[in-house]
Structures are given as C-alpha cells and as structure tokens.
XYZ file of C-alpha atoms in Angstrom:
51
model
C 16.118 -25.219 22.716
C 18.637 -24.937 19.903
C 17.028 -22.771 17.239
C 18.802 -21.887 14.016
C 18.063 -18.419 12.680
C 16.835 -18.112 9.116
C 19.646 -15.648 8.328
C 22.204 -18.315 9.210
C 20.450 -20.922 7.067
C 20.302 -18.472 4.153
C 23.989 -17.669 4.517
C 24.969 -21.323 4.572
C 22.850 -22.051 1.490
C 24.120 -18.860 -0.192
C 20.598 -17.475 -0.601
C 20.344 -13.689 -0.677
C 17.800 -11.962 1.567
C 14.356 -11.515 0.008
C 14.396 -7.723 0.383
C 17.639 -7.509 -1.615
C 16.032 -9.538 -4.400
C 12.922 -7.331 -4.397
C 15.009 -4.135 -4.489
C 17.103 -5.427 -7.412
C 13.949 -6.318 -9.353
C 12.447 -2.876 -8.678
C 15.603 -1.233 -10.041
C 15.536 -3.495 -13.117
C 11.893 -2.514 -13.764
C 12.744 1.184 -13.318
C 15.566 0.892 -15.859
C 13.251 -0.932 -18.267
C 10.586 1.782 -17.953
C 13.125 4.599 -18.393
C 14.309 3.080 -21.678
C 10.739 3.010 -23.044
C 9.347 5.568 -25.451
C 7.892 8.592 -23.669
C 4.398 7.742 -24.913
C 4.407 4.202 -23.456
C 1.587 3.602 -20.979
C 3.862 2.050 -18.335
C 6.187 5.056 -18.446
C 3.280 7.516 -18.344
C 1.853 5.946 -15.202
C 5.220 5.355 -13.536
C 6.336 8.951 -14.014
C 3.053 10.766 -13.368
C 2.803 13.245 -10.522
C -0.206 13.094 -8.157
C -2.405 16.152 -8.324
C-alpha cells in the first residue's frame, strides 16, 4: 500500500511542524510576560517558585 507520510505532505504544502509553532508561541508569550510590569498578575504567576 502506498502511504504518504504526513511530514512529506507538510513539506510539500510548506506547513511547519506543529511543535515548532507551539514552541514559537511559548517564546512569544515568555517575551510578552517579561516586558510586563513586575506587579502584573501574569508575571507574578509565571515567575513564582514552588515552595
């Protein structure tokens, strides 16, 4: 049976792998949070250390 792998289809359609897209969005969110004021709730919870 002639199966076509999803990686080949993605390459032909010039679609980047999902994990690359997720990683880029995580880095964008991290940069957004780091530019926030130190008293912002998102920054407080992103930067907190577990006790």
